[in-house]
Tab-separated table of C-alpha atoms in Angstrom:
chain	number	residue	atom	x	y	z
A	1	UNK	CA	0.083	0.002	-0.002
A	2	UNK	CA	2.842	2.480	0.576
A	3	UNK	CA	4.039	1.651	-3.058
A	4	UNK	CA	0.692	2.720	-4.146
A	5	UNK	CA	0.536	5.890	-2.237
A	6	UNK	CA	3.953	7.086	-3.541
A	7	UNK	CA	2.995	6.381	-7.183
A	8	UNK	CA	-0.531	7.787	-7.225
A	9	UNK	CA	0.016	10.861	-5.255
A	10	UNK	CA	2.375	12.763	-7.557
A	11	UNK	CA	0.082	11.707	-10.527
A	12	UNK	CA	-2.926	13.191	-8.746
A	13	UNK	CA	-1.140	16.450	-7.860
A	14	UNK	CA	0.234	16.846	-11.358
A	15	UNK	CA	-3.113	16.132	-13.076
A	16	UNK	CA	-4.956	18.517	-10.491
A	17	UNK	CA	-2.386	21.240	-10.795
A	18	UNK	CA	-2.852	21.096	-14.868
A	19	UNK	CA	-6.650	21.219	-14.464
A	20	UNK	CA	-6.485	24.156	-12.102
A	21	UNK	CA	-4.402	25.974	-14.709
A	22	UNK	CA	-6.894	25.105	-17.354
A	23	UNK	CA	-9.492	26.560	-15.105
A	24	UNK	CA	-7.672	29.788	-14.937
A	25	UNK	CA	-7.372	30.214	-18.443
A	26	UNK	CA	-8.530	33.499	-20.170
A	27	UNK	CA	-10.133	33.989	-23.544
A	28	UNK	CA	-7.940	35.537	-26.215
A	29	UNK	CA	-11.160	36.988	-28.129
A	30	UNK	CA	-11.274	40.782	-28.224
A	31	UNK	CA	-13.496	42.589	-25.737
A	32	UNK	CA	-16.860	42.945	-27.214
A	33	UNK	CA	-18.550	46.414	-27.850
A	34	UNK	CA	-21.744	46.814	-29.241
A	35	UNK	CA	-21.628	48.852	-32.443
A	36	UNK	CA	-23.552	52.161	-32.402
A	37	UNK	CA	-26.794	51.997	-34.369
A	38	UNK	CA	-26.348	53.662	-37.593
A	39	UNK	CA	-29.786	55.397	-37.685
A	40	UNK	CA	-31.039	58.537	-36.477
A	41	UNK	CA	-32.052	58.974	-32.965
A	42	UNK	CA	-35.599	59.727	-33.701
A	43	UNK	CA	-38.194	58.694	-36.240
A	44	UNK	CA	-38.514	60.925	-39.249
A	45	UNK	CA	-40.377	64.122	-38.802
A	46	UNK	CA	-42.736	64.589	-41.495
A	47	UNK	CA	-46.171	66.271	-42.014
A	48	UNK	CA	-47.625	62.858	-42.746
A	49	UNK	CA	-46.254	61.323	-39.417
A	50	UNK	CA	-48.908	60.726	-36.678
A	51	UNK	CA	-48.650	63.088	-33.574
A	52	UNK	CA	-49.332	60.480	-30.937
A	53	UNK	CA	-46.664	57.923	-31.630
A	54	UNK	CA	-45.324	57.927	-28.034
A	55	UNK	CA	-47.943	59.163	-25.475
A	56	UNK	CA	-47.122	58.961	-21.926
A	57	UNK	CA	-48.340	56.060	-20.257
A	58	UNK	CA	-48.811	53.764	-23.399
A	59	UNK	CA	-46.929	50.348	-23.549
A	60	UNK	CA	-44.306	49.886	-26.049
A	61	UNK	CA	-45.136	47.310	-28.713
A	62	UNK	CA	-42.567	44.949	-27.335
A	63	UNK	CA	-44.343	44.839	-23.993
A	64	UNK	CA	-48.130	44.160	-25.423
A	65	UNK	CA	-48.744	40.423	-25.566
A	66	UNK	CA	-50.267	39.440	-28.859
A	67	UNK	CA	-53.473	38.338	-26.835
A	68	UNK	CA	-53.974	41.985	-25.986
A	69	UNK	CA	-53.279	43.467	-29.362
A	70	UNK	CA	-55.309	41.112	-31.497
A	71	UNK	CA	-58.613	41.034	-29.596
A	72	UNK	CA	-60.945	39.478	-32.103
A	73	UNK	CA	-61.764	35.891	-30.700
A	74	UNK	CA	-61.817	34.010	-33.785
A	75	UNK	CA	-58.279	35.741	-34.872
A	76	UNK	CA	-56.797	34.756	-31.368
A	77	UNK	CA	-57.824	31.068	-32.048
A	78	UNK	CA	-56.293	30.911	-35.389
A	79	UNK	CA	-53.090	32.505	-33.922
A	80	UNK	CA	-53.183	29.734	-31.188
A	81	UNK	CA	-53.532	26.932	-33.909
A	82	UNK	CA	-50.866	28.432	-36.011
A	83	UNK	CA	-48.329	28.609	-33.211
A	84	UNK	CA	-49.226	25.042	-32.598
A	85	UNK	CA	-49.145	23.643	-36.131
A	86	UNK	CA	-47.183	25.797	-38.343
A	87	UNK	CA	-44.150	23.838	-39.846
A	88	UNK	CA	-41.894	27.028	-40.100
A	89	UNK	CA	-42.000	27.508	-36.488
A	90	UNK	CA	-41.678	23.701	-35.766
A	91	UNK	CA	-38.339	23.695	-37.865
A	92	UNK	CA	-37.198	26.975	-35.868
A	93	UNK	CA	-37.892	25.051	-32.533
A	94	UNK	CA	-35.731	22.127	-33.693
A	95	UNK	CA	-33.013	24.399	-34.835
A	96	UNK	CA	-33.030	25.455	-31.208
A	97	UNK	CA	-32.836	21.839	-29.929
A	98	UNK	CA	-29.888	21.189	-32.316
A	99	UNK	CA	-28.114	24.367	-31.278
A	100	UNK	CA	-28.474	23.558	-27.699
A	101	UNK	CA	-27.005	20.024	-28.205
A	102	UNK	CA	-24.110	21.459	-30.098
A	103	UNK	CA	-23.521	24.126	-27.115
A	104	UNK	CA	-23.579	21.051	-24.669
A	105	UNK	CA	-20.850	19.341	-26.719
A	106	UNK	CA	-18.445	22.267	-26.781
A	107	UNK	CA	-19.209	23.024	-23.142
A	108	UNK	CA	-18.351	19.352	-22.288
A	109	UNK	CA	-14.758	19.767	-23.961
A	110	UNK	CA	-13.862	21.983	-20.781
A	111	UNK	CA	-14.086	19.062	-18.546
A	112	UNK	CA	-12.010	15.797	-18.818
A	113	UNK	CA	-13.840	12.674	-20.161
A	114	UNK	CA	-13.191	9.647	-17.666
A	115	UNK	CA	-13.845	6.348	-19.143
A	116	UNK	CA	-14.006	3.064	-17.179
A	117	UNK	CA	-12.751	-0.145	-19.220
A	118	UNK	CA	-12.233	-3.676	-18.795
A	119	UNK	CA	-10.383	-5.938	-20.986
A	120	UNK	CA	-8.943	-9.691	-21.415
A	121	UNK	CA	-6.220	-10.648	-23.825
A	122	UNK	CA	-5.399	-14.090	-24.729
A	123	UNK	CA	-2.249	-14.999	-26.695
A	124	UNK	CA	-0.224	-17.901	-27.717
A	125	UNK	CA	3.459	-17.135	-28.169
A	126	UNK	CA	5.709	-19.450	-30.412
A	127	UNK	CA	9.039	-21.039	-29.150
A	128	UNK	CA	11.089	-18.285	-30.695
A	129	UNK	CA	9.226	-15.548	-29.095
A	130	UNK	CA	8.688	-17.025	-25.694
A	131	UNK	CA	12.051	-16.636	-24.269
A	132	UNK	CA	11.869	-20.153	-22.770
A	133	UNK	CA	12.355	-22.175	-25.815
A	134	UNK	CA	8.855	-23.714	-25.507
A	135	UNK	CA	5.620	-22.154	-26.912
A	136	UNK	CA	3.474	-20.807	-24.161
A	137	UNK	CA	0.031	-19.089	-23.454
A	138	UNK	CA	-0.171	-15.593	-22.095
A	139	UNK	CA	-3.360	-14.357	-20.533
A	140	UNK	CA	-3.937	-10.818	-19.252
A	141	UNK	CA	-6.763	-9.273	-17.456
A	142	UNK	CA	-7.203	-5.394	-16.692
A	143	UNK	CA	-9.793	-2.889	-15.405
A	144	UNK	CA	-9.235	0.643	-14.736
A	145	UNK	CA	-10.293	4.454	-15.239
A	146	UNK	CA	-8.618	6.680	-17.710
A	147	UNK	CA	-8.625	10.183	-19.341
A	148	UNK	CA	-8.296	10.094	-22.987
A	149	UNK	CA	-7.112	12.977	-24.786
A	150	UNK	CA	-8.266	16.008	-22.665
A	151	UNK	CA	-7.061	19.335	-23.892
A	152	UNK	CA	-5.888	21.485	-20.924
A	153	UNK	CA	-7.295	24.878	-22.269
A	154	UNK	CA	-4.532	27.296	-21.032
A	155	UNK	CA	-5.002	29.641	-23.697
A	156	UNK	CA	-8.575	29.739	-23.941
A	157	UNK	CA	-9.351	28.030	-27.221
A	158	UNK	CA	-11.896	25.689	-26.096
A	159	UNK	CA	-13.449	28.375	-24.008
A	160	UNK	CA	-13.726	30.510	-27.104
A	161	UNK	CA	-15.385	27.751	-29.187
A	162	UNK	CA	-17.845	27.284	-26.200
A	163	UNK	CA	-18.537	30.979	-26.136
A	164	UNK	CA	-19.092	30.864	-30.001
A	165	UNK	CA	-21.556	27.936	-29.669
A	166	UNK	CA	-23.585	29.667	-26.887
A	167	UNK	CA	-24.021	32.710	-28.763
A	168	UNK	CA	-25.159	30.490	-31.941
A	169	UNK	CA	-27.648	28.944	-29.568
A	170	UNK	CA	-28.828	32.091	-28.417
A	171	UNK	CA	-29.153	33.402	-32.061
A	172	UNK	CA	-31.524	30.362	-32.825
A	173	UNK	CA	-33.716	31.186	-29.777
A	174	UNK	CA	-34.040	34.756	-31.272
A	175	UNK	CA	-34.594	33.393	-34.740
A	176	UNK	CA	-37.510	31.284	-33.316
A	177	UNK	CA	-38.867	34.462	-31.733
A	178	UNK	CA	-38.622	36.413	-34.922
A	179	UNK	CA	-40.406	33.555	-36.920
A	180	UNK	CA	-43.169	33.362	-34.107
A	181	UNK	CA	-43.733	37.286	-34.449
A	182	UNK	CA	-43.968	37.049	-38.164
A	183	UNK	CA	-46.169	34.024	-37.963
A	184	UNK	CA	-48.543	35.799	-35.837
A	185	UNK	CA	-48.658	38.886	-38.166
A	186	UNK	CA	-48.989	36.655	-41.266
A	187	UNK	CA	-52.038	35.085	-39.729
A	188	UNK	CA	-53.471	38.436	-38.821
A	189	UNK	CA	-52.866	39.761	-42.387
A	190	UNK	CA	-54.333	36.569	-43.936
A	191	UNK	CA	-57.609	36.812	-41.794
A	192	UNK	CA	-57.930	40.522	-42.659
A	193	UNK	CA	-57.417	39.976	-46.416
A	194	UNK	CA	-59.874	37.139	-46.581
A	195	UNK	CA	-62.463	39.379	-44.643
A	196	UNK	CA	-61.799	42.326	-47.165
A	197	UNK	CA	-62.286	39.782	-50.098
A	198	UNK	CA	-65.379	38.318	-48.891
A	199	UNK	CA	-66.894	41.700	-48.259
A	200	UNK	CA	-65.907	42.719	-51.941
A	201	UNK	CA	-67.636	39.594	-53.056
A	202	UNK	CA	-70.725	40.442	-51.097
A	203	UNK	CA	-70.747	43.952	-52.499
A	204	UNK	CA	-70.379	42.537	-56.165
A	205	UNK	CA	-73.405	40.060	-55.519
A	206	UNK	CA	-75.620	43.159	-54.126
A	207	UNK	CA	-74.614	45.189	-57.166
A	208	UNK	CA	-75.423	42.432	-59.672
A	209	UNK	CA	-78.857	41.978	-57.997
A	210	UNK	CA	-79.326	45.775	-58.423
A	211	UNK	CA	-78.164	45.898	-61.950
A	212	UNK	CA	-80.458	42.956	-62.797
A	213	UNK	CA	-83.321	44.904	-61.461
A	214	UNK	CA	-82.527	47.829	-63.564
A	215	UNK	CA	-81.918	45.917	-66.673
A	216	UNK	CA	-85.413	44.344	-66.373
A	217	UNK	CA	-87.001	47.588	-65.733
A	218	UNK	CA	-84.896	49.086	-68.769
A	219	UNK	CA	-86.221	46.045	-70.938
A	220	UNK	CA	-89.847	46.822	-69.861
A	221	UNK	CA	-89.365	50.303	-71.013
A	222	UNK	CA	-87.563	49.424	-74.220
A	223	UNK	CA	-90.518	47.224	-75.145
A	224	UNK	CA	-93.068	49.762	-74.391
A	225	UNK	CA	-90.931	52.323	-76.602
A	226	UNK	CA	-89.854	54.507	-73.710
A	227	UNK	CA	-86.088	53.554	-73.668
A	228	UNK	CA	-83.578	52.890	-76.590
A	229	UNK	CA	-81.653	50.025	-77.367
A	230	UNK	CA	-78.583	51.747	-76.232
A	231	UNK	CA	-79.949	52.208	-72.981
A	232	UNK	CA	-80.772	48.401	-72.803
A	233	UNK	CA	-77.265	47.303	-73.826
A	234	UNK	CA	-75.610	49.818	-71.561
A	235	UNK	CA	-77.571	48.226	-68.808
A	236	UNK	CA	-76.452	44.961	-69.982
A	237	UNK	CA	-72.752	45.889	-69.642
A	238	UNK	CA	-73.428	46.903	-65.964
A	239	UNK	CA	-74.746	43.152	-65.370
A	240	UNK	CA	-71.970	41.524	-67.193
A	241	UNK	CA	-69.203	43.738	-65.326
A	242	UNK	CA	-70.834	42.655	-61.944
A	243	UNK	CA	-70.598	38.897	-63.036
A	244	UNK	CA	-67.200	39.362	-63.861
A	245	UNK	CA	-66.201	40.769	-60.453
A	246	UNK	CA	-68.128	37.965	-58.742
A	247	UNK	CA	-66.174	35.392	-60.477
A	248	UNK	CA	-62.867	37.278	-59.761
A	249	UNK	CA	-63.642	37.707	-56.074
A	250	UNK	CA	-64.822	34.121	-55.477
A	251	UNK	CA	-61.293	33.038	-56.945
A	252	UNK	CA	-59.602	35.489	-54.352
A	253	UNK	CA	-61.690	34.193	-51.628
A	254	UNK	CA	-60.769	30.553	-52.163
A	255	UNK	CA	-57.213	31.588	-52.560
A	256	UNK	CA	-57.270	33.531	-49.344
A	257	UNK	CA	-58.731	30.529	-47.496
A	258	UNK	CA	-55.906	28.210	-48.993
A	259	UNK	CA	-53.248	30.845	-47.685
A	260	UNK	CA	-54.915	30.927	-44.151
A	261	UNK	CA	-54.901	27.110	-44.124
A	262	UNK	CA	-51.221	26.947	-44.974
A	263	UNK	CA	-50.148	29.670	-42.375
A	264	UNK	CA	-52.380	28.081	-39.868
A	265	UNK	CA	-50.897	24.615	-40.626
A	266	UNK	CA	-54.214	22.847	-40.525
A	267	UNK	CA	-57.764	23.102	-42.283
A	268	UNK	CA	-59.458	26.283	-40.786
A	269	UNK	CA	-63.007	25.456	-39.482
A	270	UNK	CA	-65.724	27.481	-41.343
A	271	UNK	CA	-66.844	29.041	-38.055
A	272	UNK	CA	-63.438	30.446	-37.489
A	273	UNK	CA	-63.551	32.275	-41.007
A	274	UNK	CA	-64.635	36.014	-40.881
A	275	UNK	CA	-67.670	36.968	-43.021
A	276	UNK	CA	-66.752	40.677	-43.941
A	277	UNK	CA	-64.258	43.102	-42.775
A	278	UNK	CA	-66.874	44.979	-40.974
A	279	UNK	CA	-66.691	42.344	-38.119
A	280	UNK	CA	-62.877	43.372	-37.799
A	281	UNK	CA	-62.990	47.075	-37.786
A	282	UNK	CA	-61.721	47.128	-34.121
A	283	UNK	CA	-59.605	43.804	-33.724
A	284	UNK	CA	-56.285	45.698	-33.012
A	285	UNK	CA	-54.988	47.754	-30.183
A	286	UNK	CA	-53.226	51.130	-30.474
A	287	UNK	CA	-49.478	51.345	-30.660
A	288	UNK	CA	-46.666	53.569	-29.154
A	289	UNK	CA	-43.553	53.072	-31.004
A	290	UNK	CA	-41.220	54.782	-28.576
A	291	UNK	CA	-37.502	55.619	-29.355
A	292	UNK	CA	-35.751	54.210	-32.241
A	293	UNK	CA	-32.696	52.873	-30.308
A	294	UNK	CA	-34.853	51.266	-27.633
A	295	UNK	CA	-37.304	49.816	-30.198
A	296	UNK	CA	-34.886	48.277	-32.704
A	297	UNK	CA	-32.457	46.927	-30.331
A	298	UNK	CA	-35.167	44.750	-28.686
A	299	UNK	CA	-36.353	43.371	-32.190
A	300	UNK	CA	-35.351	39.587	-32.161
A	301	UNK	CA	-33.884	39.606	-35.696
A	302	UNK	CA	-31.540	42.500	-34.382
A	303	UNK	CA	-30.794	40.439	-31.223
A	304	UNK	CA	-30.218	37.380	-33.595
A	305	UNK	CA	-27.628	39.364	-35.598
A	306	UNK	CA	-25.964	40.746	-32.359
A	307	UNK	CA	-25.488	37.022	-31.182
A	308	UNK	CA	-24.111	36.013	-34.114
A	309	UNK	CA	-21.577	39.080	-34.114
A	310	UNK	CA	-20.674	37.999	-30.527
A	311	UNK	CA	-20.051	34.246	-31.753
A	312	UNK	CA	-17.939	35.782	-34.579
A	313	UNK	CA	-16.050	37.782	-32.175
A	314	UNK	CA	-15.403	34.602	-29.739
A	315	UNK	CA	-14.051	32.702	-32.829
A	316	UNK	CA	-11.220	34.990	-32.914
A	317	UNK	CA	-10.090	33.935	-29.652
A	318	UNK	CA	-9.985	30.492	-30.836
A	319	UNK	CA	-8.048	31.460	-33.930
A	320	UNK	CA	-5.432	33.623	-31.746
A	321	UNK	CA	-5.068	30.583	-29.179
A	322	UNK	CA	-3.899	28.262	-32.152
A	323	UNK	CA	-0.716	30.006	-32.252
A	324	UNK	CA	0.021	28.891	-28.664
A	325	UNK	CA	0.996	25.360	-27.444
A	326	UNK	CA	-1.604	22.748	-27.056
A	327	UNK	CA	-1.382	20.389	-23.998
A	328	UNK	CA	-3.293	17.144	-24.159
A	329	UNK	CA	-3.497	14.803	-21.363
A	330	UNK	CA	-3.798	11.095	-21.544
A	331	UNK	CA	-3.653	9.082	-18.364
A	332	UNK	CA	-5.209	5.909	-16.702
A	333	UNK	CA	-4.925	3.818	-13.462
A	334	UNK	CA	-6.295	0.444	-12.937
A	335	UNK	CA	-5.517	-3.167	-11.909
A	336	UNK	CA	-3.865	-5.786	-14.063
A	337	UNK	CA	-2.979	-9.491	-13.811
A	338	UNK	CA	-2.272	-12.508	-15.696
A	339	UNK	CA	-5.016	-14.484	-13.810
A	340	UNK	CA	-8.660	-13.257	-13.310
A	341	UNK	CA	-8.499	-14.260	-9.580
A	342	UNK	CA	-5.325	-12.174	-9.113
A	343	UNK	CA	-6.729	-9.058	-10.580
A	344	UNK	CA	-7.690	-7.485	-7.291
A	345	UNK	CA	-4.822	-8.800	-5.221
A	346	UNK	CA	-2.041	-6.938	-3.729
A	347	UNK	CA	0.682	-5.509	-6.441
A	348	UNK	CA	-1.898	-5.513	-9.453
A	349	UNK	CA	-1.762	-1.748	-9.695
A	350	UNK	CA	-1.127	-0.365	-13.251
A	351	UNK	CA	-0.960	3.123	-14.278
A	352	UNK	CA	0.012	5.376	-17.022
A	353	UNK	CA	0.444	9.373	-17.363
A	354	UNK	CA	1.243	10.679	-21.005
A	355	UNK	CA	1.021	14.490	-21.249
A	356	UNK	CA	1.507	15.680	-24.841
A	357	UNK	CA	2.570	19.271	-25.852
A	358	UNK	CA	2.449	20.352	-29.356
A	359	UNK	CA	3.691	23.859	-30.539
A	360	UNK	CA	3.064	25.020	-34.088
A	361	UNK	CA	6.507	26.083	-35.754
A	362	UNK	CA	5.693	26.004	-39.423
A	363	UNK	CA	2.208	25.446	-40.711
A	364	UNK	CA	2.261	27.086	-43.942
A	365	UNK	CA	0.378	30.097	-42.841
A	366	UNK	CA	-2.719	28.186	-42.067
A	367	UNK	CA	-3.016	29.587	-38.475
A	368	UNK	CA	-2.572	33.153	-39.747
A	369	UNK	CA	-5.153	32.682	-42.524
A	370	UNK	CA	-7.458	31.084	-40.146
A	371	UNK	CA	-7.002	34.260	-38.056
A	372	UNK	CA	-7.736	36.579	-40.901
A	373	UNK	CA	-10.843	34.497	-41.784
A	374	UNK	CA	-11.983	34.860	-38.215
A	375	UNK	CA	-11.605	38.596	-38.196
A	376	UNK	CA	-13.078	39.051	-41.559
A	377	UNK	CA	-16.192	36.873	-40.319
A	378	UNK	CA	-16.378	39.227	-37.358
A	379	UNK	CA	-16.263	42.363	-39.629
A	380	UNK	CA	-19.048	40.751	-41.794
A	381	UNK	CA	-21.111	40.420	-38.888
A	382	UNK	CA	-20.697	43.905	-37.776
A	383	UNK	CA	-21.957	44.926	-41.208
A	384	UNK	CA	-24.983	42.574	-41.200
A	385	UNK	CA	-25.807	43.753	-37.730
A	386	UNK	CA	-25.787	47.282	-38.820
A	387	UNK	CA	-27.732	46.668	-41.985
A	388	UNK	CA	-30.407	44.711	-39.741
A	389	UNK	CA	-30.737	47.863	-37.559
A	390	UNK	CA	-30.991	50.141	-41.007
A	391	UNK	CA	-33.591	47.766	-42.529
A	392	UNK	CA	-35.639	47.751	-39.197
A	393	UNK	CA	-35.567	51.499	-39.105
A	394	UNK	CA	-36.777	51.766	-42.666
A	395	UNK	CA	-39.636	49.212	-42.069
A	396	UNK	CA	-40.899	51.443	-38.975
A	397	UNK	CA	-40.385	54.539	-40.651
A	398	UNK	CA	-42.425	53.347	-43.651
A	399	UNK	CA	-45.160	51.887	-41.482
A	400	UNK	CA	-45.478	55.306	-39.634
A	401	UNK	CA	-45.587	57.296	-42.623
A	402	UNK	CA	-48.516	55.271	-43.622
A	403	UNK	CA	-50.050	55.442	-40.458
A	404	UNK	CA	-50.010	59.230	-40.552
A	405	UNK	CA	-52.192	59.542	-43.520
A	406	UNK	CA	-54.149	56.535	-43.730
A	407	UNK	CA	-57.024	57.936	-41.329
A	408	UNK	CA	-57.280	61.117	-43.449
A	409	UNK	CA	-57.511	58.911	-46.507
A	410	UNK	CA	-60.140	56.796	-44.904
A	411	UNK	CA	-62.364	59.979	-43.935
A	412	UNK	CA	-61.910	61.363	-47.478
A	413	UNK	CA	-63.046	58.161	-49.027
A	414	UNK	CA	-66.035	57.735	-46.800
A	415	UNK	CA	-67.246	61.300	-47.857
A	416	UNK	CA	-66.306	60.406	-51.575
A	417	UNK	CA	-68.332	57.161	-51.101
A	418	UNK	CA	-71.426	59.056	-49.691
A	419	UNK	CA	-71.159	61.802	-52.570
A	420	UNK	CA	-71.152	59.153	-55.230
A	421	UNK	CA	-74.138	57.616	-53.540
A	422	UNK	CA	-76.004	60.727	-53.623
A	423	UNK	CA	-74.937	61.327	-57.237
A	424	UNK	CA	-76.133	58.058	-58.267
A	425	UNK	CA	-79.478	58.525	-56.521
A	426	UNK	CA	-80.010	61.859	-58.270
A	427	UNK	CA	-79.058	60.596	-61.654
A	428	UNK	CA	-81.351	57.614	-61.361
A	429	UNK	CA	-84.325	60.001	-60.601
A	430	UNK	CA	-83.387	62.222	-63.356
A	431	UNK	CA	-83.272	59.366	-65.858
A	432	UNK	CA	-86.627	58.185	-64.694
A	433	UNK	CA	-88.080	61.752	-65.279
A	434	UNK	CA	-86.556	61.724	-68.685
A	435	UNK	CA	-84.261	64.649	-68.165
A	436	UNK	CA	-81.001	62.668	-68.402
A	437	UNK	CA	-79.748	59.800	-70.464
A	438	UNK	CA	-79.064	56.289	-68.907
A	439	UNK	CA	-75.425	56.793	-69.664
A	440	UNK	CA	-75.238	59.312	-66.783
A	441	UNK	CA	-76.849	56.806	-64.572
A	442	UNK	CA	-74.318	54.095	-65.568
A	443	UNK	CA	-71.186	56.527	-64.874
A	444	UNK	CA	-72.769	57.266	-61.566
A	445	UNK	CA	-73.273	53.714	-60.757
A	446	UNK	CA	-69.741	52.674	-61.668
A	447	UNK	CA	-68.424	55.412	-59.689
A	448	UNK	CA	-70.154	54.393	-56.671
A	449	UNK	CA	-69.257	50.718	-56.996
A	450	UNK	CA	-65.592	51.988	-57.423
A	451	UNK	CA	-65.695	54.105	-54.319
A	452	UNK	CA	-67.358	51.334	-52.252
A	453	UNK	CA	-64.636	48.728	-53.460
A	454	UNK	CA	-61.965	51.517	-52.661
A	455	UNK	CA	-63.465	51.997	-49.176
A	456	UNK	CA	-63.114	48.494	-48.412
A	457	UNK	CA	-59.402	48.482	-49.604
A	458	UNK	CA	-58.537	51.492	-47.534
A	459	UNK	CA	-59.961	49.913	-44.391
A	460	UNK	CA	-58.120	46.709	-44.985
A	461	UNK	CA	-54.841	48.867	-45.536
A	462	UNK	CA	-55.508	50.708	-42.140
A	463	UNK	CA	-55.673	47.455	-40.444
A	464	UNK	CA	-52.977	45.740	-42.191
A	465	UNK	CA	-50.916	48.904	-41.217
A	466	UNK	CA	-51.394	48.226	-37.573
A	467	UNK	CA	-50.394	44.530	-38.034
A	468	UNK	CA	-47.421	45.587	-39.899
A	469	UNK	CA	-46.433	47.957	-36.884
A	470	UNK	CA	-47.027	45.016	-34.676
A	471	UNK	CA	-44.276	43.000	-36.545
A	472	UNK	CA	-41.791	45.826	-37.437
A	473	UNK	CA	-41.890	46.897	-33.574
A	474	UNK	CA	-40.831	43.615	-32.399
A	475	UNK	CA	-44.120	42.028	-31.339
A	476	UNK	CA	-44.398	41.344	-27.669
A	477	UNK	CA	-45.273	38.857	-25.083
A	478	UNK	CA	-44.815	35.777	-27.001
């Protein structure tokens, strides 16, 4: 037993000292500093911009749960189904699991891997090799514990690779959040588009019914000799135009339903579909964008770009550490015997300790090139991070610009629709009294129909603008 203590104690002390040195290693990666956002400190000041974009006491978009923003019950149910069934979101979640596993692999490299082993060897030695002049059989049995090829991270190479894997994992989490926010907005946009096209189809059907009644009336007047053949054929053009629109909007409604099925990830039940856009005039909540830097830096795609930048920065540390020596530790301790019964007897102790040091002397410039690649990757990541911020700023500014004019546009379209409706009523009355031709009635009817369709389109634009703001301001409460 005294022999055992004298042998094992130095090995343990040496291994422990090396492990402590490995634990004290510092990363050789450059100190990370977040680049300044390459955008103005405030949103553009334009006459069209809304005056109440940041009222005191309002929550920022990133702090509003989607359940509070999309208040329509049917829409909420569709969003819940999409979050459960959508395949893009499922792929993003699986990417997170993959990145988490890769990070665990890198993290495990910081610790030695201890393996238990047991083996038996049976060998027959010929006369020339036995040393005794007679052939003999050799049996060997052994059990033990060992550390195989453990790198002592004295210069932070493994630590840098672990940090890079961590940032990659965090980036995939942000990517999943971005996909989720985009998915919520896609469901809402598809829902509103279907509602608008269904209302357009309903308007076309009502117009067809009205034009058929007018056509019958003019046909009676034509047979009585009161109206001309021109009036009759002009009335026929209105009927046929309405029929064309019905066919077109019927196709659009079917395509909208297919698009909604795709984004939800399953067939949407009929009772969850909107009937008209009038049902969803107030399904969304008001938004306070806040300051650009505060808003943009909280967007998940910006956070994802920053995580990738941090990962590229950490990768420089691994490339720098490649210029320094690498120390690899291989050791084992156990028991060995030529007989199975003597495996655990006194004197059967066996051990080995084989540290290996490799120092790069000439590598043809590969280490220098790897460092150059890592630094270039970091610079590329900086440019992509800044580009992501600029793109986000432009998206929000565009949405705010539309928001500043959409209410005025909607009010003007309401007034225009009312005026054209009155013009149509008066032209109809003048035609019936024989004061005006039917062409005036036809022009008024077409103007009214176009104004009503445009009104639906502007109402849709107003609601989809709020959905766009939800997305570009970073969503919230996912």
